[in-house]
XYZ file of C-alpha atoms in Angstrom:
562
model
C -22.349 -15.453 4.488
C -19.508 -12.968 4.880
C -16.109 -14.393 5.679
C -15.799 -12.467 8.950
C -19.158 -13.881 10.063
C -17.971 -17.411 9.344
C -14.774 -16.636 11.217
C -16.728 -15.537 14.296
C -18.809 -18.750 14.252
C -15.724 -20.905 13.816
C -14.087 -19.140 16.777
C -17.135 -20.064 18.873
C -16.821 -23.662 17.683
C -13.134 -23.669 18.637
C -14.071 -22.430 22.099
C -16.414 -25.399 22.451
C -13.638 -27.795 21.378
C -11.384 -26.407 24.107
C -14.182 -26.853 26.644
C -14.606 -30.534 25.640
C -11.027 -31.182 26.759
C -11.862 -29.892 30.223
C -15.231 -31.639 30.430
C -13.574 -34.968 29.687
C -11.578 -34.746 32.904
C -14.309 -33.566 35.238
C -15.180 -37.045 36.536
C -12.432 -38.573 38.751
C -12.038 -42.331 38.456
C -14.480 -42.472 35.570
C -11.983 -42.798 32.808
C -8.316 -43.280 32.112
C -5.537 -43.002 34.681
C -4.374 -39.476 35.246
C -7.826 -37.890 35.021
C -7.776 -36.928 38.684
C -4.544 -34.959 38.188
C -6.011 -33.130 35.204
C -9.188 -32.515 37.198
C -7.178 -30.794 39.906
C -5.529 -28.545 37.294
C -8.936 -27.543 35.912
C -10.231 -26.887 39.397
C -7.231 -24.736 40.286
C -7.570 -22.718 37.038
C -11.189 -21.940 37.964
C -10.266 -21.041 41.521
C -11.934 -24.203 42.886
C -10.544 -26.783 45.241
C -11.758 -29.660 43.079
C -13.478 -30.287 39.756
C -16.916 -31.645 40.491
C -20.327 -31.692 38.963
C -20.703 -27.925 39.257
C -17.713 -27.430 36.916
C -19.062 -30.015 34.487
C -22.544 -28.506 34.423
C -21.123 -25.005 33.962
C -18.909 -26.052 31.050
C -21.749 -27.938 29.365
C -24.053 -24.933 29.778
C -21.415 -22.673 28.238
C -21.080 -25.040 25.271
C -24.856 -25.122 24.824
C -24.888 -21.309 24.831
C -22.232 -21.314 22.105
C -24.230 -23.846 20.074
C -27.405 -21.767 20.396
C -25.520 -18.596 19.406
C -24.140 -20.330 16.292
C -27.577 -21.705 15.396
C -29.299 -18.343 15.865
C -26.703 -16.588 13.704
C -27.120 -19.140 10.925
C -30.920 -18.936 11.042
C -30.865 -15.131 11.041
C -28.645 -15.105 7.983
C -30.811 -17.801 6.405
C -33.772 -15.453 6.784
C -31.882 -12.690 4.965
C -30.920 -15.142 2.228
C -34.567 -16.189 1.887
C -35.621 -12.572 1.521
C -32.952 -12.050 -1.129
C -34.128 -15.226 -2.847
C -37.703 -13.949 -3.003
C -36.503 -10.705 -4.584
C -34.459 -12.699 -7.065
C -37.500 -14.841 -7.911
C -39.449 -11.714 -8.712
C -36.615 -10.562 -10.961
C -36.014 -13.970 -12.495
C -32.441 -14.417 -11.222
C -31.828 -18.171 -11.171
C -28.356 -17.977 -9.602
C -29.569 -16.086 -6.541
C -32.501 -18.511 -6.111
C -30.143 -21.476 -6.280
C -27.897 -19.831 -3.698
C -30.836 -19.271 -1.339
C -31.922 -22.884 -1.668
C -28.398 -24.151 -0.972
C -28.083 -21.877 2.045
C -31.433 -22.967 3.460
C -30.559 -26.655 3.065
C -27.130 -26.323 4.675
C -28.484 -24.092 7.433
C -31.136 -26.675 8.322
C -28.543 -29.462 8.408
C -26.147 -27.441 10.560
C -28.842 -26.363 13.029
C -29.987 -29.992 13.347
C -26.405 -31.013 14.204
C -26.225 -28.254 16.805
C -29.481 -29.430 18.387
C -28.119 -32.978 18.600
C -24.931 -31.596 20.112
C -26.935 -29.815 22.813
C -28.698 -33.111 23.634
C -25.352 -34.873 24.044
C -24.169 -32.113 26.362
C -27.306 -32.603 28.475
C -26.680 -36.362 28.636
C -23.167 -35.639 29.910
C -24.577 -33.741 32.892
C -26.722 -36.777 33.742
C -23.994 -39.392 33.308
C -22.311 -40.922 36.375
C -19.791 -43.016 34.452
C -17.176 -42.344 31.825
C -17.704 -39.238 29.725
C -15.380 -40.277 26.941
C -18.062 -41.786 24.591
C -20.170 -38.638 24.878
C -17.210 -36.352 24.264
C -16.305 -38.387 21.196
C -19.836 -37.947 19.805
C -19.764 -34.238 20.638
C -16.469 -33.798 18.817
C -17.800 -35.629 15.787
C -20.893 -33.445 15.656
C -18.846 -30.270 16.153
C -16.477 -31.261 13.337
C -19.462 -31.588 10.982
C -20.801 -28.218 12.131
C -17.444 -26.533 11.539
C -17.070 -28.139 8.113
C -20.583 -27.054 7.177
C -19.865 -23.455 8.204
C -16.594 -23.349 6.286
C -17.577 -25.115 3.100
C -21.314 -25.757 3.104
C -22.791 -22.317 3.668
C -22.438 -20.257 0.455
C -19.845 -17.497 0.646
C -20.669 -13.871 0.058
C -18.181 -12.012 -2.090
C -15.078 -10.761 -0.333
C -15.023 -7.015 0.290
C -11.767 -5.422 -0.894
C -11.139 -1.734 -0.140
C -8.421 0.546 -1.546
C -7.750 3.800 0.339
C -5.499 6.121 -1.688
C -5.304 9.742 -0.619
C -3.356 11.411 -3.451
C -4.192 10.648 -7.064
C -0.538 11.060 -8.069
C 0.320 8.120 -5.793
C -2.311 5.760 -7.209
C 0.339 3.678 -9.018
C 1.352 2.312 -5.610
C -1.955 0.396 -5.595
C -3.046 0.274 -9.221
C -1.768 -3.137 -10.351
C -3.074 -4.778 -7.163
C -6.467 -3.204 -7.866
C -6.334 -4.434 -11.462
C -5.697 -7.959 -10.178
C -8.510 -7.693 -7.609
C -11.204 -6.648 -10.089
C -10.426 -9.801 -12.062
C -11.738 -12.009 -9.225
C -15.447 -12.763 -9.550
C -15.742 -13.498 -5.831
C -14.613 -9.996 -4.839
C -16.428 -6.694 -4.491
C -13.709 -4.103 -5.046
C -14.039 -0.485 -3.919
C -11.689 2.478 -4.375
C -12.429 5.182 -1.820
C -10.099 8.211 -1.990
C -9.408 9.537 1.494
C -9.623 13.271 2.277
C -6.657 14.917 3.936
C -5.358 18.179 5.341
C -2.418 20.215 4.096
C -0.427 21.297 7.137
C 1.293 24.670 7.214
C 3.703 25.833 9.907
C 3.078 22.928 12.305
C -0.704 23.279 12.235
C -2.681 20.333 13.545
C -5.261 20.760 10.781
C -4.687 22.938 7.772
C -6.381 23.235 4.413
C -8.881 20.485 3.597
C -8.195 18.570 0.375
C -9.912 15.777 -1.528
C -8.727 14.356 -4.853
C -11.528 11.935 -5.634
C -12.221 13.631 -8.977
C -8.596 13.386 -10.120
C -8.328 9.622 -10.514
C -8.264 8.049 -13.988
C -11.646 7.608 -15.658
C -11.095 3.832 -15.726
C -10.991 3.753 -11.916
C -14.506 4.034 -10.437
C -14.375 5.678 -7.013
C -16.790 5.959 -4.098
C -17.046 9.049 -1.904
C -15.858 8.745 1.681
C -19.271 10.216 2.614
C -21.043 7.178 1.164
C -18.894 4.307 2.449
C -18.987 3.235 6.098
C -15.856 1.156 6.783
C -17.064 -0.046 10.172
C -20.355 -1.241 8.717
C -18.869 -2.720 5.530
C -16.033 -4.403 7.423
C -13.788 -5.115 4.384
C -11.901 -8.386 4.314
C -8.853 -6.578 2.930
C -7.817 -2.920 3.065
C -4.917 -1.431 1.096
C -3.204 1.839 2.034
C -0.219 3.787 0.711
C 0.074 6.395 3.494
C 2.001 4.918 6.453
C 2.360 8.037 8.607
C -1.013 8.346 10.372
C -0.698 11.328 12.740
C 3.063 11.810 12.280
C 3.151 13.381 8.807
C 4.211 17.036 8.922
C 3.011 17.931 5.400
C -0.330 16.211 5.010
C -2.578 14.505 7.554
C -5.421 12.087 6.977
C -8.367 12.055 9.439
C -8.090 9.834 12.505
C -10.626 7.283 11.273
C -8.272 6.374 8.411
C -5.205 5.833 10.564
C -3.862 2.288 10.445
C -4.740 1.485 14.064
C -8.379 2.411 13.442
C -8.560 0.565 10.114
C -7.138 -2.632 11.594
C -10.149 -2.884 13.905
C -12.418 -3.345 10.874
C -10.521 -5.773 8.635
C -8.734 -9.110 8.669
C -5.906 -7.968 6.383
C -4.439 -4.462 6.344
C -1.794 -4.067 3.632
C 0.632 -1.187 3.076
C 2.010 -0.610 -0.432
C 4.529 2.300 -0.358
C 3.850 5.328 -2.548
C 7.600 5.721 -3.166
C 10.278 3.178 -3.958
C 13.657 3.143 -2.298
C 16.534 4.393 -4.396
C 20.257 4.734 -3.822
C 20.259 5.634 -0.139
C 20.242 2.969 2.545
C 17.207 4.141 4.533
C 18.280 2.338 7.711
C 21.495 4.363 7.730
C 20.238 7.714 6.400
C 16.440 7.844 6.717
C 15.485 5.258 9.379
C 11.984 6.726 9.788
C 11.098 5.344 6.339
C 11.345 1.800 7.713
C 9.767 2.645 11.064
C 6.596 4.524 10.139
C 3.673 4.237 12.512
C 1.493 2.056 10.292
C 4.075 -0.727 10.362
C 2.915 -1.534 13.894
C -0.602 -2.347 12.705
C -0.468 -3.564 9.113
C -0.446 -7.286 8.406
C 1.723 -7.007 5.305
C 4.127 -4.567 3.673
C 4.763 -4.628 -0.076
C 8.501 -4.267 -0.756
C 10.205 -3.876 -4.123
C 12.936 -6.485 -3.616
C 14.537 -8.919 -1.191
C 17.266 -6.369 -0.498
C 14.649 -3.849 0.634
C 12.984 -6.573 2.709
C 16.270 -7.021 4.543
C 16.431 -3.285 5.250
C 12.946 -3.402 6.786
C 13.897 -6.490 8.747
C 17.078 -4.826 10.019
C 14.903 -1.913 11.160
C 12.785 -4.282 13.257
C 9.876 -5.160 10.959
C 8.883 -8.837 11.229
C 10.040 -10.825 8.179
C 6.676 -12.577 7.858
C 5.066 -9.194 7.138
C 7.185 -8.499 4.056
C 5.902 -9.354 0.569
C 8.770 -9.545 -1.931
C 6.809 -10.049 -5.157
C 7.894 -6.703 -6.608
C 6.533 -3.167 -6.810
C 3.135 -2.133 -8.219
C 4.832 1.112 -9.245
C 7.220 -0.882 -11.441
C 4.198 -2.716 -12.867
C 2.670 0.614 -13.880
C 5.780 1.642 -15.783
C 6.379 -1.702 -17.491
C 2.750 -2.221 -18.541
C 1.782 1.322 -19.515
C 4.870 1.878 -21.639
C 3.681 -0.962 -23.866
C 0.898 1.306 -25.135
C 0.953 4.870 -26.419
C -0.175 7.200 -23.654
C -2.480 10.128 -24.484
C -0.785 13.520 -24.203
C -2.217 16.989 -23.571
C -2.657 19.107 -26.695
C -0.099 21.602 -25.368
C 2.520 18.845 -25.177
C 1.827 17.729 -28.717
C 2.165 21.295 -29.977
C 5.209 22.422 -28.003
C 7.262 19.212 -28.000
C 6.674 17.961 -31.550
C 9.916 17.130 -33.358
C 12.112 17.881 -30.340
C 14.363 15.790 -28.129
C 12.604 16.021 -24.758
C 14.160 16.190 -21.292
C 12.082 15.377 -18.214
C 13.165 17.766 -15.452
C 12.522 17.207 -11.752
C 13.647 18.516 -8.375
C 13.261 16.628 -5.127
C 10.838 17.503 -2.358
C 13.546 18.851 -0.031
C 15.753 20.377 -2.754
C 15.378 24.047 -1.816
C 15.620 23.336 1.905
C 18.752 21.187 1.643
C 20.649 23.670 -0.520
C 19.919 26.549 1.847
C 22.445 25.006 4.236
C 25.127 24.131 1.672
C 28.421 25.985 1.321
C 27.526 27.190 -2.158
C 24.750 29.354 -0.699
C 27.340 31.820 0.568
C 28.171 32.809 -3.009
C 24.583 33.775 -3.868
C 22.741 37.051 -3.053
C 20.561 36.888 0.056
C 17.299 37.154 -1.863
C 18.219 34.139 -3.991
C 19.168 30.633 -2.976
C 21.759 28.566 -4.813
C 18.992 26.107 -5.647
C 16.997 28.843 -7.335
C 20.029 29.922 -9.327
C 20.661 26.421 -10.670
C 17.024 25.876 -11.676
C 16.599 29.295 -13.260
C 19.833 28.995 -15.232
C 18.837 25.632 -16.660
C 15.307 26.724 -17.597
C 16.675 29.876 -19.255
C 19.059 27.710 -21.300
C 16.300 25.337 -22.355
C 13.661 27.946 -23.127
C 13.335 28.452 -26.880
C 16.017 25.875 -27.688
C 15.541 24.790 -31.342
C 16.367 21.116 -30.702
C 15.175 20.385 -27.178
C 11.903 20.418 -25.323
C 11.395 20.174 -21.564
C 8.770 18.667 -19.274
C 8.966 19.962 -15.728
C 7.304 17.659 -13.211
C 7.323 19.295 -9.757
C 6.937 17.055 -6.732
C 3.203 16.909 -5.828
C 3.973 18.024 -2.268
C 6.600 20.662 -3.137
C 4.526 23.765 -2.390
C 3.051 22.161 0.718
C 6.569 21.447 1.990
C 7.700 25.032 1.389
C 4.583 26.488 3.036
C 5.100 24.245 6.043
C 8.556 25.804 6.467
C 7.420 29.356 5.771
C 9.596 29.651 2.638
C 7.474 32.149 0.759
C 10.345 33.347 -1.444
C 10.821 29.847 -2.846
C 7.073 29.575 -3.495
C 7.190 32.882 -5.391
C 10.194 31.600 -7.353
C 8.338 28.461 -8.432
C 5.433 30.618 -9.584
C 7.871 32.731 -11.624
C 9.400 29.643 -13.227
C 5.943 28.284 -14.018
C 5.137 31.509 -15.850
C 8.441 31.249 -17.734
C 7.624 27.702 -18.829
C 4.030 28.485 -19.785
C 5.169 31.423 -21.922
C 7.826 29.363 -23.727
C 7.412 27.615 -27.050
C 9.132 24.368 -26.035
C 8.537 23.747 -22.303
C 5.525 22.332 -20.416
C 4.560 21.580 -16.818
C 3.373 18.085 -15.978
C 0.482 18.523 -13.552
C -1.023 15.120 -14.321
C -1.551 12.656 -11.498
C 0.010 9.944 -13.697
C 3.692 10.425 -14.525
C 3.906 7.603 -17.086
C 3.013 9.846 -20.084
C 5.988 12.056 -19.170
C 8.202 8.980 -18.917
C 7.097 7.840 -22.361
C 7.330 11.209 -24.145
C 10.742 12.155 -22.748
C 14.076 10.965 -24.133
C 16.102 11.498 -20.972
C 15.736 12.553 -17.351
C 17.629 15.294 -15.483
C 17.000 15.527 -11.767
C 18.234 15.960 -8.227
C 17.955 12.983 -5.882
C 14.379 11.653 -6.001
C 12.591 8.303 -5.939
C 11.656 8.889 -9.583
C 15.250 8.076 -10.557
C 14.951 4.371 -9.831
C 11.566 4.253 -11.582
C 12.789 6.117 -14.664
C 15.703 3.682 -14.892
C 13.147 1.004 -15.769
C 12.494 2.797 -19.067
C 16.098 2.205 -20.164
C 16.509 5.880 -21.026
C 19.491 7.936 -19.745
C 19.336 9.660 -16.366
C 21.514 12.529 -15.133
C 21.778 13.753 -11.559
C 22.875 17.364 -11.614
C 24.877 19.018 -8.862
C 25.389 15.713 -7.090
C 28.466 13.980 -5.743
C 28.051 10.386 -6.845
C 30.690 9.190 -4.369
C 27.975 9.421 -1.726
C 26.154 6.663 -3.570
C 28.837 3.993 -3.255
C 27.112 1.787 -0.683
C 26.764 -1.948 -1.210
C 23.565 -1.940 0.855
C 21.788 0.646 -1.307
C 18.447 -0.669 -2.620
C 19.119 0.518 -6.187
C 22.566 1.397 -7.515
C 22.755 4.724 -9.356
C 26.345 4.348 -10.506
C 25.334 3.633 -14.114
C 23.512 6.936 -14.376
C 25.250 10.166 -15.345
C 26.394 12.919 -12.998
C 26.486 16.507 -14.154
C 29.513 18.531 -13.146
C 29.987 22.284 -13.098
C 31.679 23.591 -16.237
C 34.945 24.430 -14.468
C 35.330 20.992 -12.814
C 37.392 18.338 -14.696
C 35.658 15.053 -15.579
C 37.309 11.982 -14.061
C 34.914 9.086 -14.683
C 32.930 7.913 -17.674
C 29.641 8.579 -15.892
C 30.526 12.235 -15.295
C 29.273 14.736 -17.857
C 28.763 18.434 -18.290
C 25.133 19.458 -18.558
C 25.421 20.309 -22.245
C 27.245 17.034 -22.781
C 24.302 15.097 -21.338
C 21.879 16.892 -23.617
C 23.985 15.981 -26.645
C 24.258 12.380 -25.424
C 20.469 12.109 -25.215
C 20.021 13.698 -28.621
C 22.559 11.335 -30.251
C 20.910 8.217 -28.838
C 24.291 6.958 -27.628
C 24.110 5.726 -24.051
C 27.190 3.719 -22.976
C 25.834 3.228 -19.428
C 22.508 1.717 -20.502
C 23.310 -1.984 -20.070
C 24.690 -1.514 -16.572
C 21.782 0.741 -15.628
C 19.224 -1.870 -16.713
C 21.012 -4.523 -14.644
C 20.857 -2.167 -11.656
C 17.125 -1.639 -12.204
C 16.500 -5.382 -12.396
C 18.405 -6.000 -9.174
C 16.771 -3.034 -7.467
C 13.205 -4.124 -8.208
C 13.541 -7.884 -8.467
C 10.452 -8.221 -10.653
C 10.114 -6.219 -13.873
C 7.644 -8.585 -15.514
C 4.649 -6.367 -14.798
C 2.913 -8.991 -12.633
C 3.802 -7.958 -9.065
C 0.221 -6.847 -8.374
C -1.169 -10.193 -9.504
C 1.252 -12.118 -7.303
C 0.587 -9.909 -4.294
C -3.189 -10.227 -4.521
C -3.090 -13.966 -5.219
C -0.960 -14.490 -2.109
C -3.308 -12.418 0.045
C -6.378 -14.241 -1.250
C -4.747 -17.461 -0.097
C -4.424 -15.969 3.382
C -8.192 -15.472 3.523
C -8.902 -19.160 3.035
C -10.007 -21.124 6.099
């Protein structure tokens, strides 16, 4: 029997238990002192002047209806089990036959108890004296029925559903999924969700589906073949919290959190991005107030500090799971093994010191409004100038290689703002990289191979910074004023990373470097900020043991116990 079916039957049994309390006080003067007062309360609640035999008969009839409904449900399911048992007999499956026999035996016992309970309820309607002995027998019978439903009737496997929508964000769920498939009493399904790319405030833009882009080790089911309402999963995991409020991508209505919650007991949100140096409550409050937070039962957070930020933003503390981040699990566990690399990477990057290069989702948009833009020709943004200059310096370098990993939503963001020149620029830079002998573009859904192959990371502000810090390798933020990052409430401190300064600006602190100086630092293997950076990563994620997914799923399984 499915857990949700047991839950429905137990709720009916609980309704009967509540009714017994009222039935007990429906006979004035027939029991203990004070019954008449309670009777009046019952009568008033039902809109009656007094609690008499009509109330008693009505309550008993309602209880008998509940008992019959429970019995019918059990017998119906027993019939399905018997049919499954016959099929198993034909196929020689002993386990399924044993299950059918156990179900049939327990079903018969439970139905017999329900029949006896109905008899006792009838006797109550015929009794002129005290009802207490009958109520006591009824409660005893109901307790046995409830126990039999909970523990006697064999359990079907729990249905666990994962609903990623972008393959590049799968690491937000991956270690939880790995834990789930290790439970024999769980059927685990990964169903990638289709979505729309929105351009220029469109309600529905270009249709997209990434079901074929997930790792080969992750079996997926098409959204066309899985009916969530019919399957009614016991647990659903999501990593998209925006529902109908996302301005870049939009999942269909049936996958919004409010709709999903109607078909599951536990809806869990595991963020696709970790918090970094900014305090989101102060700078990006929407990140802690996304629409799904109203409907999910639990939110996976990377640390207790981040849990406090959610709590300060109004999210109930009991919703927050502080076991660590599945994204940190992915980095810690995958870096223990050599990751396969594309042939192009092997050929172009062999024997070179490799820099992973990244720009944030809003990089081009933010720099359009900065003061430096005034010094650049109209057809070029300052952001373009910085990127082009760096790629031109790196191209063909005898000692260094470069992996450029663009944000997976970069082009969608630019299209949504109508920034066609920036889109053309990215295409030009992609051609430059593809034509080079030492630079590659990382278009893989999984970023861990790039983390492993690179020796250092150069980037603007992005959530990848905090994740790359876990590797222990040096990180440089270029064109960034690190003074903005001095906030004691920041989820992850970045102050033990390096900060690139323009060539004409004097260096004042040990974590300030010129761009060429950072490259030489990476090449030399000398990294004076490493120890402090690793301490910051440990504090920022709380758990770097690679077992956050296991702890999260184990906790949630406990919540599904009766």
